[in-house]
Tab-separated table of C-alpha atoms in Angstrom:
chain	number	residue	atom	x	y	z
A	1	UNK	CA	104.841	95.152	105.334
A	2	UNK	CA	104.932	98.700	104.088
A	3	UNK	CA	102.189	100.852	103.516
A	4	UNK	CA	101.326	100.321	100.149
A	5	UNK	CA	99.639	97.017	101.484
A	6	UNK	CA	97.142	98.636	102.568
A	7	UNK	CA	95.880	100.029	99.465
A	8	UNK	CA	92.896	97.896	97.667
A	9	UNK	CA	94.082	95.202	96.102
A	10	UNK	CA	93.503	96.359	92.113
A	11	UNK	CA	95.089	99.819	93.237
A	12	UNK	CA	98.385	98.350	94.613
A	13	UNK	CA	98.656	95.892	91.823
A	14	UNK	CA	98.078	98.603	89.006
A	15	UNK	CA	100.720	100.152	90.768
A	16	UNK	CA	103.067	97.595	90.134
A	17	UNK	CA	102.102	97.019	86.580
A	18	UNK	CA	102.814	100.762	86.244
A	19	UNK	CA	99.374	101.327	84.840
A	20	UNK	CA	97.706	103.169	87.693
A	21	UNK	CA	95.086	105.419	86.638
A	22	UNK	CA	94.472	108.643	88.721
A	23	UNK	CA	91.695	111.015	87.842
A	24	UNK	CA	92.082	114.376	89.568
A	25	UNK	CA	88.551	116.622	90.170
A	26	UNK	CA	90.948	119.955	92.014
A	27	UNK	CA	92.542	120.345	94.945
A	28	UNK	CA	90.837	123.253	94.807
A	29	UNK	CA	87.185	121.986	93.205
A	30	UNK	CA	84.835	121.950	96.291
A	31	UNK	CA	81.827	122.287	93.961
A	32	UNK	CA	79.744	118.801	94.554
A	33	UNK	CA	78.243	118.553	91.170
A	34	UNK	CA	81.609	118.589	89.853
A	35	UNK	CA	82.970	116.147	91.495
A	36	UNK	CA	80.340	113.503	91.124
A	37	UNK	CA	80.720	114.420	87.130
A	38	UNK	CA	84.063	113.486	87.426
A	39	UNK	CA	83.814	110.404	89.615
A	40	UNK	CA	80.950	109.196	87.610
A	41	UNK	CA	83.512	109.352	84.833
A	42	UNK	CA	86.421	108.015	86.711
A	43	UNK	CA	84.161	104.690	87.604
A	44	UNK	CA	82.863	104.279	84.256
A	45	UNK	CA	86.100	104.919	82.704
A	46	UNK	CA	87.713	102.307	84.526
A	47	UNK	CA	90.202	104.657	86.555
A	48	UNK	CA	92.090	103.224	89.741
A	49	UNK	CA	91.860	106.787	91.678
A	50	UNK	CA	89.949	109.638	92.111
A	51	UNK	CA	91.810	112.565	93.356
A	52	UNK	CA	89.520	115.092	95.627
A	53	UNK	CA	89.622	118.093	97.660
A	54	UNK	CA	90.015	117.094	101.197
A	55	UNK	CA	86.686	117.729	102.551
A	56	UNK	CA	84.674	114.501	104.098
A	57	UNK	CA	81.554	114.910	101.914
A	58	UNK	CA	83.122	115.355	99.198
A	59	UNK	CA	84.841	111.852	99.584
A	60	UNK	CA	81.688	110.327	100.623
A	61	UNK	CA	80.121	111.794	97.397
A	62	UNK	CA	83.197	110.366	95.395
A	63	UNK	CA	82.971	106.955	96.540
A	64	UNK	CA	79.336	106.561	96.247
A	65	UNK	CA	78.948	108.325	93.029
A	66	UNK	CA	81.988	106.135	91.035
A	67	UNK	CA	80.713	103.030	92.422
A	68	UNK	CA	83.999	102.490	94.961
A	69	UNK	CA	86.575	103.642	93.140
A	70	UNK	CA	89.550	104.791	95.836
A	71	UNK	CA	89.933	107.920	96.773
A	72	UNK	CA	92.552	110.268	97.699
A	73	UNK	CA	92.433	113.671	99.377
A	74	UNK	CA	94.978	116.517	98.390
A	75	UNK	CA	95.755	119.911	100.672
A	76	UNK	CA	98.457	121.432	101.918
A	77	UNK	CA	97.030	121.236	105.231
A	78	UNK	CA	98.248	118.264	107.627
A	79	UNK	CA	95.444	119.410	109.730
A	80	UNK	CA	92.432	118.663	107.100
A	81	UNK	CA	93.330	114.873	106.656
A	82	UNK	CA	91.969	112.503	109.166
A	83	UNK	CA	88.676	113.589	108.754
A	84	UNK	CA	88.538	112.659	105.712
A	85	UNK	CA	90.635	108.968	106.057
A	86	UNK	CA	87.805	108.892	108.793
A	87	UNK	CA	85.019	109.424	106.204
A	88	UNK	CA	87.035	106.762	103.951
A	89	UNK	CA	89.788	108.278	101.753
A	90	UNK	CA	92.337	105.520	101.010
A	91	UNK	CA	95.300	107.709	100.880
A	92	UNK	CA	96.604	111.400	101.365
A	93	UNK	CA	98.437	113.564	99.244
A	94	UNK	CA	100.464	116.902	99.866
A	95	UNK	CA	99.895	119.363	96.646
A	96	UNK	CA	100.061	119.220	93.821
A	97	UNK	CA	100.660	123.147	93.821
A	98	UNK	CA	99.462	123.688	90.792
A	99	UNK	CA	96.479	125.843	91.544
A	100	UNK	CA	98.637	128.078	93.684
A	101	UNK	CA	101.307	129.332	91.404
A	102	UNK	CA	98.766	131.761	89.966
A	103	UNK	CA	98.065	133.499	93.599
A	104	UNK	CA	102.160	134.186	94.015
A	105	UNK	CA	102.198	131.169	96.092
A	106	UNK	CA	105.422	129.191	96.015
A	107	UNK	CA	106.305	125.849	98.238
A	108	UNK	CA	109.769	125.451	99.232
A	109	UNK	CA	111.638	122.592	100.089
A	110	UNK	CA	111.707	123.369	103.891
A	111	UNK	CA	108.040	123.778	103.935
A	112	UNK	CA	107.026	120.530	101.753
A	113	UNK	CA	109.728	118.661	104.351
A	114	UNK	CA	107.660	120.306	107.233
A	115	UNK	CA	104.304	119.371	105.610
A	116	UNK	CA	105.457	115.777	105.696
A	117	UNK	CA	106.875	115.430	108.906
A	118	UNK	CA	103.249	116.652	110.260
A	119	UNK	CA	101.276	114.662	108.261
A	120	UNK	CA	103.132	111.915	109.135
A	121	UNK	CA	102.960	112.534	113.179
A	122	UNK	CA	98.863	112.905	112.326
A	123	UNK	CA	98.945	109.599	109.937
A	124	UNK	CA	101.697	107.439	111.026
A	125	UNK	CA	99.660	104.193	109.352
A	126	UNK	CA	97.968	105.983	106.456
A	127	UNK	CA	99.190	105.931	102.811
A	128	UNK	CA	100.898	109.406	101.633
A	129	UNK	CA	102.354	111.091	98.546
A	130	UNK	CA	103.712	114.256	97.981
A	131	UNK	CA	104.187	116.151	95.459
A	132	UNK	CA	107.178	118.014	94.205
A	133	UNK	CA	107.261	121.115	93.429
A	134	UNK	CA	108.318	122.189	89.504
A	135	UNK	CA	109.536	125.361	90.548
A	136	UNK	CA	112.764	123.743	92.251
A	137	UNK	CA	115.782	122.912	89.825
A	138	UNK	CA	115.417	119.997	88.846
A	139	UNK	CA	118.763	118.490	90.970
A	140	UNK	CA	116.609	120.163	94.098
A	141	UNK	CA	113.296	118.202	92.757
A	142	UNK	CA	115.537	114.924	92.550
A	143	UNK	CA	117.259	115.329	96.208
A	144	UNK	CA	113.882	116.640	97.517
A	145	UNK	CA	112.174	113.728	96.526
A	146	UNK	CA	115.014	111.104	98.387
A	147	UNK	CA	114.216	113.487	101.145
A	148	UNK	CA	110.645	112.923	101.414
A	149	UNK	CA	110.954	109.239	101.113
A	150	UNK	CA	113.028	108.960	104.316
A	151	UNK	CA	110.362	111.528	105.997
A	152	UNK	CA	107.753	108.975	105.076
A	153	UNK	CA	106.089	109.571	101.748
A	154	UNK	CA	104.563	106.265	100.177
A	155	UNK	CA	104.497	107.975	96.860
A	156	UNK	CA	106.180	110.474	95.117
A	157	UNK	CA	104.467	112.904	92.285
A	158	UNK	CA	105.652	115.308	89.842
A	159	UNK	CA	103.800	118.262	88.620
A	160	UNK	CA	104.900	121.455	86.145
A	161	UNK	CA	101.836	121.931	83.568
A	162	UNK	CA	101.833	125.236	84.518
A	163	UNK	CA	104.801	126.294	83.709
A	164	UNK	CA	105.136	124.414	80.108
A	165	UNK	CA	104.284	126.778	77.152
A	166	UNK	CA	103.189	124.467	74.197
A	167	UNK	CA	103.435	126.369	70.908
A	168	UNK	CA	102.634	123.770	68.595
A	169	UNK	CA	98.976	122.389	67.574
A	170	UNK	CA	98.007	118.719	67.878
A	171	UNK	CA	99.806	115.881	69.547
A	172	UNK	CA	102.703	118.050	69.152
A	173	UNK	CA	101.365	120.485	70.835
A	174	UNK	CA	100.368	117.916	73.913
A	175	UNK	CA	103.942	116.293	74.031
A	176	UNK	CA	105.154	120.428	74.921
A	177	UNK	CA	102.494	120.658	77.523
A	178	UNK	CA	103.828	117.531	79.198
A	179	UNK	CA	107.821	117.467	79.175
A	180	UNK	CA	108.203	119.450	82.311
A	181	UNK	CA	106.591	116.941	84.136
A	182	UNK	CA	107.872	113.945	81.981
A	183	UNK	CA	111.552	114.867	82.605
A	184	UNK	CA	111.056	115.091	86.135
A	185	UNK	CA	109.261	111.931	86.488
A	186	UNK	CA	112.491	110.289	84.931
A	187	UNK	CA	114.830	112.256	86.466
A	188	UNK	CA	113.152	111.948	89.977
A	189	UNK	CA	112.750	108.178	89.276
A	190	UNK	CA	116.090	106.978	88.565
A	191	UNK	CA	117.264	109.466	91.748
A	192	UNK	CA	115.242	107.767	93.658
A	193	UNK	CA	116.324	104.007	92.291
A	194	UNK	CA	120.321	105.127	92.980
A	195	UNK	CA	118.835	105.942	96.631
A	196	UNK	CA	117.512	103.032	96.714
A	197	UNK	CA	114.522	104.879	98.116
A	198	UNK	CA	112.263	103.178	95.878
A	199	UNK	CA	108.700	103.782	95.728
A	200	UNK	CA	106.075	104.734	93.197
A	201	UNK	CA	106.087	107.903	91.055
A	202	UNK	CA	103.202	108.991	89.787
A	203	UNK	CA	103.442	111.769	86.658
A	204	UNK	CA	100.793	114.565	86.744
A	205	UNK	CA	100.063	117.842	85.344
A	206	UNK	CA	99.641	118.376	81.752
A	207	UNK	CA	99.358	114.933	80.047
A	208	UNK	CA	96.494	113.480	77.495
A	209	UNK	CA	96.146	110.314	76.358
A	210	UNK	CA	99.090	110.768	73.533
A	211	UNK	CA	101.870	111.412	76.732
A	212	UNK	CA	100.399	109.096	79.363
A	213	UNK	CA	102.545	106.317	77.716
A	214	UNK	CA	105.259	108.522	77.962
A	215	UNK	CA	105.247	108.840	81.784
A	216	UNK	CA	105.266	105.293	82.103
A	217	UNK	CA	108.234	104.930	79.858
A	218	UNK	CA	109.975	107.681	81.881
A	219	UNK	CA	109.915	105.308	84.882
A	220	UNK	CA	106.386	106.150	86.101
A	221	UNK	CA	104.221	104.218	88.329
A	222	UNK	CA	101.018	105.798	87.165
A	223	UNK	CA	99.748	109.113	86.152
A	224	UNK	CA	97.002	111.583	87.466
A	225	UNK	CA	95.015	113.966	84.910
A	226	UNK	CA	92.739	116.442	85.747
A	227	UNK	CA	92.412	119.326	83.722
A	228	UNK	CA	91.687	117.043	80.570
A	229	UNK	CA	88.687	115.847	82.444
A	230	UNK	CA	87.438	117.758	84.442
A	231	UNK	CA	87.290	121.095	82.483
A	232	UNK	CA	84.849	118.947	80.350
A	233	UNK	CA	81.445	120.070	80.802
A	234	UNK	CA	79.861	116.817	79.071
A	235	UNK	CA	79.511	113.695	81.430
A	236	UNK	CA	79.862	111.617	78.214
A	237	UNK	CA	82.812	113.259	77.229
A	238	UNK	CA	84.044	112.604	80.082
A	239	UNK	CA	84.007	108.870	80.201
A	240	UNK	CA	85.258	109.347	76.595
A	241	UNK	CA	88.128	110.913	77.910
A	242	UNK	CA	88.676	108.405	80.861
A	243	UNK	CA	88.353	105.483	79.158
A	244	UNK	CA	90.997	106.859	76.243
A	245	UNK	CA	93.672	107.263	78.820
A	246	UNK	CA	92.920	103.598	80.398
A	247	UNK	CA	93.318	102.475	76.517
A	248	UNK	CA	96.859	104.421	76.449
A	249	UNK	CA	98.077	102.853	79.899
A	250	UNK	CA	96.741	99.461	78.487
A	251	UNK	CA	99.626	99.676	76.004
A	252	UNK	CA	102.109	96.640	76.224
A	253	UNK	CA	105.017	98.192	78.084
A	254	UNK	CA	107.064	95.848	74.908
A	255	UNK	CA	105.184	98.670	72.551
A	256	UNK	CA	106.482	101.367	74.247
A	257	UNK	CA	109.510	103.095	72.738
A	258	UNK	CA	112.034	103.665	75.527
């Protein structure tokens, strides 16, 4: 039995549909009223995941507030994490690193390794992903990820919003903002698949409901949006928002060019 099975039921089989829904409030968003927004939105929109900062309230809040949708915790901090499986987060996550670009920060692949290894030692039974870092080239990203897998991630994620520069307006535009993190979902997938290190990849950073499709058909798992939520100031909006991407991932996979 591997870890996954310890996942709620609907999670783990969304999972294997490669439908999973993860809404992300900031690794970096300790602001309560925020978060409930966002996992108010998350329950209503039928998401499979909310995606906090790792702070025990704030995963209590989560919970309660989106009716019992799961919940994961992100840091970069080992240290932070069973606290908050203790106050009920279903999984952990390492990343994404999104937010730290910005300050000059930059995660290598020693340190992600390291962050892994520890979280592991502190977690041995709990479910974790990790993200990899877009920075890397993307034959690092690929034998980083194969790496992490036989450290003990559950789950692997991509990132690299930040670094795509859409120039184009409309869905164009959106399909710009999401190819750094769409190629390396594929090519981080089928490296993983010739490892036969196989586990779920979830595609973040940058997509809308016009590229989560896309993830999926580049050998996704699930995806995880934030920024197209929960830089929303309108609760309704929102669930608007939610509810489109769970419409998108509802696509039969037979409709989906490949």
């Amino acid at each position: 039995m591997t870890r996954l099975a310890q996942l709620p039921t609907h999670l783990r089989q969304r999972l294997e549909q490669r439908s999973a829904l993860k809404v992300i409030a900031g690794l970096m968003n300790f602001e309560a009223l925020s978060v409930a927004q966002v996992a108010r939105a998350a329950g209503h929109g039928a998401a499979d995941l909310i995606d906090v900062a790792c702070d025990p309230e704030l995963v209590q809040l989560a919970i309660r507030e989106s009716a019992g949708v799961p919940v994961c915790v992100s840091a970069v901090d080992p240290e932070l994490f069973p606290a908050a499986v203790a106050a009920g987060a279903a999984m952990v996550e390492i990343g994404n690193f999104d937010a730290f670009y910005p300050q000059g920060r930059i995660f290598g692949v020693a340190e992600v390794l390291e962050l892994t290894r520890l979280t592991r030692v502190l977690l041995p039974e709990v479910v974790l992903s990790v993200t990899v870092p877009h920075v890397l080239p993307m034959d690092q990203q690929e034998q980083l990820a194969v790496d992490l897998v036989a450290a003990g991630a559950d789950l692997i994620q991509t990132e690299g919003g930040t670094s795509a520069k859409p120039f184009s307006a409309g869905s164009l535009g959106l399909i710009e903002k999401a190819a750094p993190t769409l190629a390396a979902a594929h090519s981080i997938s089928t490296a993983l698949k010739a490892a036969e290190r196989v586990v779920p990849v979830l595609c973040a950073s940058g997509l809308s409901a016009v590229t989560v499709p896309m993830a999926i058909a580049a050998g996704a798992a699930g995806v995880g949006v934030g920024s197209a939520v929960n830089r929303l100031n309108d609760e309704l909006a929102m669930i608007a928002v939610v509810r489109g991407l769970r419409e998108a991932l509802s696509t039969p996979k037979s409709a989906v060019i490949h």
